[in-house]
Short mmCIF file of C-alpha atoms and ligand atoms in Angstrom, two decimals:
data_model
loop_
_atom_site.label_atom_id
_atom_site.label_comp_id
_atom_site.label_asym_id
_atom_site.label_seq_id
_atom_site.Cartn_x
_atom_site.Cartn_y
_atom_site.Cartn_z
CA UNK Y 853 10.39 33.91 -10.15
CA UNK Y 854 11.09 35.89 -13.33
CA UNK Y 855 7.74 35.23 -14.99
CA UNK Y 856 5.88 36.12 -11.83
CA UNK Y 857 7.85 39.20 -11.15
CA UNK Y 858 6.89 40.35 -14.63
CA UNK Y 859 3.26 39.49 -13.99
CA UNK Y 860 3.45 41.32 -10.72
CA UNK Y 861 5.10 44.30 -12.38
CA UNK Y 862 2.27 44.48 -14.92
CA UNK Y 863 -0.35 44.24 -12.18
CA UNK Y 864 1.32 47.07 -10.35
CA UNK Y 865 1.60 49.19 -13.48
CA UNK Y 866 -1.99 48.63 -14.54
CA UNK Y 867 -3.37 49.36 -11.12
CA UNK Y 868 -1.06 52.39 -10.81
CA UNK Y 869 -0.55 51.46 -7.20
CA UNK Y 870 2.12 52.97 -5.08
CA UNK Y 871 2.19 49.81 -2.96
CA UNK Y 872 5.25 47.72 -3.69
CA UNK Y 873 5.33 43.93 -3.87
CA UNK Y 874 7.45 43.90 -0.73
CA UNK Y 875 4.87 45.91 1.16
CA UNK Y 876 2.09 43.69 -0.13
CA UNK Y 877 3.70 40.53 1.14
CA UNK Y 878 4.31 41.82 4.65
CA UNK Y 879 1.87 41.58 7.54
CA UNK Y 880 2.68 45.09 8.74
CA UNK Y 881 6.33 45.78 9.25
CA UNK Y 882 9.40 43.58 9.26
CA UNK Y 883 9.63 40.59 7.02
CA UNK Y 884 6.76 38.53 8.36
CA UNK Y 885 4.67 37.20 5.54
CA UNK Y 886 1.03 38.21 5.01
CA UNK Y 887 0.54 34.78 3.49
CA UNK Y 888 0.23 31.51 5.41
CA UNK Y 889 0.90 28.10 3.91
CA UNK Y 890 -0.62 24.83 5.10
CA UNK Y 891 0.51 21.56 3.48
CA UNK Y 892 -1.07 18.12 4.09
CA UNK Y 893 1.80 16.00 5.41
CA UNK Y 894 5.54 15.77 5.69
CA UNK Y 895 5.35 12.00 5.25
CA UNK Y 896 4.95 12.13 1.46
CA UNK Y 897 7.97 13.44 -0.47
CA UNK Y 898 5.74 15.44 -2.80
CA UNK Y 899 4.88 17.98 -0.06
CA UNK Y 900 8.45 18.21 1.13
CA UNK Y 901 9.28 19.27 -2.44
CA UNK Y 902 6.67 22.03 -2.18
CA UNK Y 903 8.02 23.13 1.21
CA UNK Y 904 11.54 23.34 -0.18
CA UNK Y 905 10.48 25.30 -3.25
CA UNK Y 906 8.33 27.73 -1.22
CA UNK Y 907 11.25 28.37 1.10
CA UNK Y 908 13.63 28.89 -1.81
CA UNK Y 909 11.31 31.37 -3.50
CA UNK Y 910 10.35 33.32 -0.39
CA UNK Y 911 13.62 33.42 1.50
CA UNK Y 912 15.36 34.51 -1.70
CA UNK Y 913 12.91 37.43 -1.75
CA UNK Y 914 13.72 38.21 1.89
CA UNK Y 915 10.71 36.79 3.73
CA UNK Y 916 10.46 34.60 6.76
CA UNK Y 917 8.02 31.91 5.86
CA UNK Y 918 6.08 29.66 8.16
CA UNK Y 919 4.84 26.49 6.53
CA UNK Y 920 2.56 24.34 8.66
CA UNK Y 921 1.91 20.65 8.08
CA UNK Y 922 -1.36 18.96 8.96
CA UNK Y 923 0.06 15.43 9.12
CA UNK Y 924 -2.96 13.83 7.48
CA UNK Y 925 -5.33 15.19 10.13
CA UNK Y 926 -8.19 17.54 9.23
CA UNK Y 927 -8.52 18.76 12.83
CA UNK Y 928 -4.85 19.73 12.88
CA UNK Y 929 -5.33 21.39 9.49
CA UNK Y 930 -8.13 23.55 10.88
CA UNK Y 931 -6.02 24.44 13.92
CA UNK Y 932 -3.19 25.42 11.55
CA UNK Y 933 -5.52 27.68 9.59
CA UNK Y 934 -6.85 29.24 12.79
CA UNK Y 935 -3.35 29.95 14.07
CA UNK Y 936 -2.47 31.71 10.81
CA UNK Y 937 -5.66 33.78 10.97
CA UNK Y 938 -4.72 34.76 14.54
CA UNK Y 939 -1.29 35.87 13.30
CA UNK Y 940 -2.93 38.29 10.88
CA UNK Y 941 -2.29 36.72 7.50
CA UNK Y 942 -4.42 38.02 4.66
CA UNK Y 943 -4.12 35.02 2.34
CA UNK Y 944 -3.96 31.30 3.15
CA UNK Y 945 -2.52 28.83 0.68
CA UNK Y 946 -4.00 25.47 1.67
CA UNK Y 947 -3.54 21.95 0.33
CA UNK Y 948 -6.30 19.96 2.01
CA UNK Y 949 -5.65 16.55 3.48
CA UNK Y 950 -9.32 15.74 2.85
CA UNK Y 951 -10.98 17.98 0.26
CA UNK Y 952 -14.45 18.02 1.80
CA UNK Y 953 -13.35 18.15 5.44
CA UNK Y 954 -11.23 21.25 4.68
CA UNK Y 955 -14.37 23.26 3.91
CA UNK Y 956 -14.74 24.23 7.58
CA UNK Y 957 -11.18 25.62 7.72
CA UNK Y 958 -11.73 27.58 4.50
CA UNK Y 959 -14.98 28.99 5.89
CA UNK Y 960 -13.22 30.07 9.09
CA UNK Y 961 -10.65 31.91 6.98
CA UNK Y 962 -13.32 33.62 4.90
CA UNK Y 963 -15.24 34.63 8.01
CA UNK Y 964 -12.06 36.43 9.12
CA UNK Y 965 -11.71 38.18 5.75
CA UNK Y 966 -8.80 35.99 4.65
CA UNK Y 967 -8.55 34.90 0.99
CA UNK Y 968 -8.27 31.15 0.44
CA UNK Y 969 -6.13 29.67 -2.30
CA UNK Y 970 -6.60 25.94 -2.80
CA UNK Y 971 -3.13 24.65 -3.67
CA UNK Y 972 -2.81 21.53 -5.86
CA UNK Y 973 -5.82 19.82 -4.27
CA UNK Y 974 -9.31 21.29 -4.50
CA UNK Y 975 -11.20 22.18 -1.31
CA UNK Y 976 -14.66 20.77 -1.93
CA UNK Y 977 -18.31 21.54 -1.18
CA UNK Y 978 -17.90 25.12 0.01
CA UNK Y 979 -18.02 28.57 -1.54
CA UNK Y 980 -15.11 29.71 0.66
CA UNK Y 981 -12.43 29.12 -2.00
CA UNK Y 982 -11.18 32.07 -4.02
CA UNK Y 983 -8.75 30.45 -6.43
CA UNK Y 984 -7.31 27.05 -7.32
CA UNK Y 985 -3.57 26.98 -8.09
CA UNK Y 986 -3.02 23.65 -9.79
CA UNK Y 987 -1.44 21.51 -12.42
CA UNK Y 988 -3.65 20.14 -15.15
CA UNK Y 989 -4.43 16.99 -13.18
CA UNK Y 990 -6.63 15.39 -15.83
CA UNK Y 991 -3.62 15.54 -18.16
CA UNK Y 992 -1.50 13.75 -15.53
CA UNK Y 993 -3.81 10.73 -15.82
CA UNK Y 994 -3.88 11.08 -19.59
CA UNK Y 995 -0.07 11.00 -19.74
CA UNK Y 996 0.11 7.92 -17.51
CA UNK Y 997 -2.45 6.01 -19.55
CA UNK Y 998 -0.95 7.09 -22.86
CA UNK Y 999 2.39 5.65 -21.75
CA UNK Y 1000 0.78 2.27 -21.14
CA UNK Y 1001 -1.05 2.40 -24.47
CA UNK Y 1002 2.13 3.35 -26.34
CA UNK Y 1003 3.93 0.32 -24.92
CA UNK Y 1004 1.21 -2.27 -25.50
CA UNK Y 1005 0.89 -4.43 -28.60
CA UNK Y 1006 -1.69 -7.04 -29.51
CA UNK Y 1007 -4.70 -7.83 -27.37
CA UNK Y 1008 -5.47 -9.31 -23.98
CA UNK Y 1009 -2.76 -7.43 -22.08
CA UNK Y 1010 -3.36 -7.72 -18.31
CA UNK Y 1011 -4.13 -4.30 -16.80
CA UNK Y 1012 -3.95 -3.54 -13.08
CA UNK Y 1013 -5.48 -0.25 -11.96
CA UNK Y 1014 -4.57 1.75 -8.86
CA UNK Y 1015 -5.76 5.18 -7.73
CA UNK Y 1016 -5.10 7.72 -4.97
CA UNK Y 1017 -7.09 8.51 -1.85
CA UNK Y 1018 -10.86 8.96 -2.26
CA UNK Y 1019 -10.67 11.97 0.08
CA UNK Y 1020 -8.42 13.73 -2.49
CA UNK Y 1021 -10.27 15.30 -5.42
CA UNK Y 1022 -7.12 14.81 -7.50
CA UNK Y 1023 -7.52 11.04 -7.32
CA UNK Y 1024 -10.72 11.53 -9.34
CA UNK Y 1025 -9.09 13.87 -11.85
CA UNK Y 1026 -6.10 11.58 -12.39
CA UNK Y 1027 -8.38 8.59 -12.81
CA UNK Y 1028 -10.69 10.48 -15.16
CA UNK Y 1029 -7.75 11.44 -17.39
CA UNK Y 1030 -6.49 7.87 -17.42
CA UNK Y 1031 -9.93 6.39 -18.09
CA UNK Y 1032 -10.39 8.71 -21.09
CA UNK Y 1033 -7.39 7.04 -22.73
CA UNK Y 1034 -7.65 3.50 -21.36
CA UNK Y 1035 -11.36 2.88 -21.78
CA UNK Y 1036 -11.33 2.70 -25.61
CA UNK Y 1037 -8.31 0.38 -25.37
CA UNK Y 1038 -10.14 -1.85 -22.92
CA UNK Y 1039 -13.25 -1.83 -25.10
CA UNK Y 1040 -11.19 -2.85 -28.17
CA UNK Y 1041 -9.51 -5.72 -26.31
CA UNK Y 1042 -5.98 -4.28 -26.05
CA UNK Y 1043 -6.19 -4.43 -22.26
CA UNK Y 1044 -8.13 -6.63 -19.86
CA UNK Y 1045 -8.75 -5.26 -16.35
CA UNK Y 1046 -7.59 -7.77 -13.73
CA UNK Y 1047 -8.17 -6.20 -10.35
CA UNK Y 1048 -11.42 -4.23 -10.23
CA UNK Y 1049 -14.85 -5.77 -10.73
CA UNK Y 1050 -16.35 -2.25 -10.61
CA UNK Y 1051 -14.09 -1.07 -13.45
CA UNK Y 1052 -14.77 -4.22 -15.46
CA UNK Y 1053 -18.52 -3.71 -15.07
CA UNK Y 1054 -18.16 -0.15 -16.43
CA UNK Y 1055 -15.60 -0.89 -19.13
CA UNK Y 1056 -17.90 0.00 -22.01
CA UNK Y 1057 -18.75 3.41 -20.57
CA UNK Y 1058 -16.61 6.24 -21.93
CA UNK Y 1059 -17.62 8.89 -19.40
CA UNK Y 1060 -18.14 7.92 -15.77
CA UNK Y 1061 -20.18 9.76 -13.17
CA UNK Y 1062 -18.43 10.77 -9.96
CA UNK Y 1063 -20.28 7.99 -8.13
CA UNK Y 1064 -19.04 5.43 -10.68
CA UNK Y 1065 -15.49 6.74 -10.34
CA UNK Y 1066 -15.86 6.54 -6.55
CA UNK Y 1067 -16.99 2.91 -6.75
CA UNK Y 1068 -13.90 1.99 -8.78
CA UNK Y 1069 -11.51 4.09 -6.68
CA UNK Y 1070 -12.96 2.44 -3.57
CA UNK Y 1071 -11.62 -0.89 -4.87
CA UNK Y 1072 -8.23 0.27 -6.16
CA UNK Y 1073 -7.20 3.06 -3.79
CA UNK Y 1074 -3.70 3.07 -2.35
CA UNK Y 1075 -4.82 5.88 -0.05
CA UNK Y 1076 -1.54 7.55 -1.12
CA UNK Y 1077 0.11 5.17 1.31
CA UNK Y 1078 3.09 2.94 0.58
CA UNK Y 1079 1.99 0.01 2.75
CA UNK Y 1080 -1.61 0.12 1.57
CA UNK Y 1081 -0.37 0.10 -2.02
CA UNK Y 1082 1.95 -2.83 -1.43
CA UNK Y 1083 -0.67 -4.88 0.43
CA UNK Y 1084 -3.30 -4.23 -2.21
CA UNK Y 1085 -0.94 -5.22 -5.04
CA UNK Y 1086 0.01 -8.40 -3.18
CA UNK Y 1087 -3.66 -9.24 -2.60
CA UNK Y 1088 -4.40 -8.64 -6.30
CA UNK Y 1089 -1.52 -10.90 -7.32
CA UNK Y 1090 -2.62 -13.62 -4.94
CA UNK Y 1091 -6.12 -13.52 -6.42
CA UNK Y 1092 -4.84 -13.52 -10.02
CA UNK Y 1093 -4.16 -16.69 -12.01
CA UNK Y 1094 -0.94 -17.30 -13.95
CA UNK Y 1095 -2.83 -16.34 -17.11
CA UNK Y 1096 -3.54 -12.91 -15.58
CA UNK Y 1097 0.19 -12.30 -15.18
CA UNK Y 1098 3.13 -12.50 -17.63
CA UNK Y 1099 3.79 -9.11 -19.21
CA UNK Y 1100 1.49 -6.69 -17.36
CA UNK Y 1101 0.52 -3.03 -17.42
CA UNK Y 1102 0.00 -1.10 -14.21
CA UNK Y 1103 -1.65 2.28 -13.78
CA UNK Y 1104 -0.15 3.58 -10.53
CA UNK Y 1105 -1.27 7.06 -9.49
CA UNK Y 1106 1.95 8.51 -8.08
CA UNK Y 1107 5.57 7.67 -7.43
CA UNK Y 1108 5.15 6.41 -3.88
CA UNK Y 1109 2.42 4.03 -4.96
CA UNK Y 1110 4.38 3.10 -8.10
CA UNK Y 1111 7.44 1.96 -6.16
CA UNK Y 1112 5.35 0.00 -3.66
CA UNK Y 1113 3.29 -1.68 -6.36
CA UNK Y 1114 6.36 -2.28 -8.55
CA UNK Y 1115 8.17 -4.01 -5.68
CA UNK Y 1116 5.20 -6.34 -5.19
CA UNK Y 1117 4.96 -7.18 -8.91
CA UNK Y 1118 8.72 -7.62 -9.26
CA UNK Y 1119 8.63 -10.17 -6.42
CA UNK Y 1120 6.02 -12.34 -8.18
CA UNK Y 1121 7.67 -15.10 -10.21
CA UNK Y 1122 4.79 -15.27 -12.66
CA UNK Y 1123 5.30 -11.64 -13.65
CA UNK Y 1124 7.78 -11.65 -16.54
CA UNK Y 1125 7.79 -7.90 -17.14
CA UNK Y 1126 5.73 -4.86 -16.25
CA UNK Y 1127 5.16 -1.25 -17.19
CA UNK Y 1128 4.22 0.99 -14.28
CA UNK Y 1129 3.33 4.68 -14.22
CA UNK Y 1130 3.89 7.35 -11.57
CA UNK Y 1131 3.98 11.08 -11.00
CA UNK Y 1132 5.93 13.68 -8.97
CA UNK Y 1133 9.51 12.93 -10.14
CA UNK Y 1134 10.40 11.87 -6.61
CA UNK Y 1135 14.14 11.27 -6.44
CA UNK Y 1136 13.63 7.65 -5.38
CA UNK Y 1137 11.47 7.11 -8.46
CA UNK Y 1138 13.96 8.73 -10.80
CA UNK Y 1139 16.47 6.22 -9.46
CA UNK Y 1140 13.90 3.43 -10.00
CA UNK Y 1141 13.45 4.59 -13.60
CA UNK Y 1142 17.21 4.66 -14.17
CA UNK Y 1143 17.38 1.14 -12.69
CA UNK Y 1144 14.50 -0.12 -14.87
CA UNK Y 1145 12.14 -0.73 -11.93
CA UNK Y 1146 9.60 2.03 -12.75
CA UNK Y 1147 8.69 2.97 -16.33
CA UNK Y 1148 7.71 6.62 -16.20
CA UNK Y 1149 6.73 9.51 -13.99
CA UNK Y 1150 4.99 12.81 -14.63
CA UNK Y 1151 6.95 15.99 -13.95
CA UNK Y 1152 4.85 18.60 -12.24
CA UNK Y 1153 7.29 21.48 -11.86
CA UNK Y 1154 6.64 22.58 -8.30
CA UNK Y 1155 8.68 25.74 -8.92
CA UNK Y 1156 5.97 26.93 -11.30
CA UNK Y 1157 3.17 26.09 -8.87
CA UNK Y 1158 4.93 27.94 -6.06
CA UNK Y 1159 5.45 30.98 -8.29
CA UNK Y 1160 1.80 30.89 -9.31
CA UNK Y 1161 0.70 30.67 -5.66
CA UNK Y 1162 2.87 33.67 -4.78
CA UNK Y 1163 1.67 35.79 -7.69
CA UNK Y 1164 -1.95 34.87 -6.96
CA UNK Y 1165 -1.43 35.89 -3.32
CA UNK Y 1166 0.11 39.19 -4.39
CA UNK Y 1167 -2.82 39.88 -6.69
CA UNK Y 1168 -5.17 39.53 -3.71
CA UNK Y 1169 -2.93 41.52 -1.37
CA UNK Y 1170 -2.98 44.51 -3.69
CA UNK Y 1171 -6.74 44.22 -4.18
CA UNK Y 1172 -6.63 42.71 -7.66
CA UNK Y 1173 -8.09 39.57 -9.23
CA UNK Y 1174 -5.79 36.80 -10.42
CA UNK Y 1175 -6.08 35.79 -14.04
CA UNK Y 1176 -7.90 32.52 -14.72
CA UNK Y 1177 -8.28 30.40 -17.83
CA UNK Y 1178 -10.38 27.56 -16.40
CA UNK Y 1179 -12.79 26.77 -13.62
CA UNK Y 1180 -13.11 23.60 -11.54
CA UNK Y 1181 -16.40 22.59 -9.98
CA UNK Y 1182 -15.85 21.83 -6.30
CA UNK Y 1183 -19.38 20.48 -5.78
CA UNK Y 1184 -20.66 23.95 -4.76
CA UNK Y 1185 -19.08 26.59 -6.99
CA UNK Y 1186 -16.90 26.95 -10.08
CA UNK Y 1187 -13.46 27.82 -8.69
CA UNK Y 1188 -11.25 29.89 -11.02
CA UNK Y 1189 -7.87 28.39 -11.95
CA UNK Y 1190 -5.02 28.68 -14.37
CA UNK Y 1191 -3.69 25.12 -14.64
CA UNK Y 1192 -0.06 24.38 -15.38
CA UNK Y 1193 1.00 21.79 -17.94
CA UNK Y 1194 2.92 18.62 -17.07
CA UNK Y 1195 5.65 16.59 -18.80
CA UNK Y 1196 6.05 12.82 -19.19
CA UNK Y 1197 9.47 11.63 -17.99
CA UNK Y 1198 11.09 8.28 -18.66
CA UNK Y 1199 14.70 7.16 -18.87
CA UNK Y 1200 15.09 8.90 -22.27
CA UNK Y 1201 14.53 12.44 -21.04
CA UNK Y 1202 15.60 12.51 -17.37
CA UNK Y 1203 18.73 14.39 -18.39
CA UNK Y 1204 17.06 17.03 -20.56
CA UNK Y 1205 13.97 17.64 -18.42
CA UNK Y 1206 15.26 17.29 -14.87
CA UNK Y 1207 19.01 17.75 -14.88
CA UNK Y 1208 19.53 20.33 -17.63
CA UNK Y 1209 16.67 22.44 -16.19
CA UNK Y 1210 18.40 22.50 -12.80
CA UNK Y 1211 15.54 20.73 -11.02
CA UNK Y 1212 17.89 18.02 -9.78
CA UNK Y 1213 21.64 17.48 -9.81
CA UNK Y 1214 23.10 14.59 -11.78
CA UNK Y 1215 24.96 13.65 -8.60
CA UNK Y 1216 21.59 12.94 -6.90
CA UNK Y 1217 21.52 9.68 -8.90
CA UNK Y 1218 23.69 6.75 -9.82
CA UNK Y 1219 23.89 5.16 -13.25
CA UNK Y 1220 22.56 8.21 -15.10
CA UNK Y 1221 23.90 8.28 -18.64
C1 BGC F 1069 -0.88 15.30 -5.58
C2 BGC F 1069 0.20 14.35 -5.98
C3 BGC F 1069 0.64 13.53 -4.77
C4 BGC F 1069 -0.54 12.93 -4.05
C5 BGC F 1069 -0.14 12.25 -2.76
C6 BGC F 1069 -1.99 14.55 -4.91
O1 BGC F 1069 -3.02 15.40 -4.55
O2 BGC F 1069 -1.33 16.02 -6.70
O3 BGC F 1069 1.29 15.07 -6.53
O4 BGC F 1069 1.49 12.48 -5.17
O5 BGC F 1069 -1.48 13.91 -3.75
O6 BGC F 1069 0.41 13.13 -1.87
#
């Protein structure tokens, strides 16, 4: 919280406001928060990480925080937003389950004078979004693809592509970042795509339109779901010949998908070795990396995102404007943002990046050297 408290302090100084941060965060009196948080599902470890880090940050500062989960249901998400509006919050931090479907909830919040912060995932096709608190998601895909490139030698390496849910704008950003790095290496023969006819048909095109990305993602989506990922990988392996196997390279969009896909590839006798990417530093994936079953993950420090969401909320609560360095087009408007950088993690830097920084305890894992 230190960085944000300093940011907050500067905001307060510049504005010469007598309002304190504590006052700003409260609904009226007591410790009830003027900010409501809606996360997409408890079923994916990523959002449980965010819940934990929000609670840590806010309860440490003395606030009761109510975090609502939409459980992968846009109707429930809208009901969550409406219940927060009814409670009198002034800012809603929302991670949409489905980026476009969340537009109606954001518009309901705006109609009630509530500021809307899109958290991690972009709410699409509406002007009712005030700010986007996010990691640099294109660079997540870049880091994943670069890892595959750095570990490939020669030509003709089998490449299997997987992506997240089409309803999640991030799936497009991750794929775009990965394509930027992989496409030249497909064009020069380093990799050969084995599981997407749409991607193969576009392999000489450096920059894809959203429709082209959607056509590819439609074929390779895990829908952010473990079983979908596993079934798709198994179907791809069944369709592939022995020559398409051997030592393979797998772009997997996140840790849940990575473990599911990795299990399917590991079970195929014609796969001699594989590299597989991920993201989120889920504990189960850190253990997979230690055990040599997943190659890498991308560390998106949720503590930073939570701090950014809180300082952005405070800026609105005291009538200010949060600082932005970028904008993201949500299909309707350019949404201001200040994206946070990410870090590639593999077995060589688990200790320095995750343990030494206090993100995880060494005792969370076995076999860590
Ligand atoms: C997030 C990822 C997460 C995925 C599935 C994406 O929008 O950025 O961190 O793994 O959703 O929940």
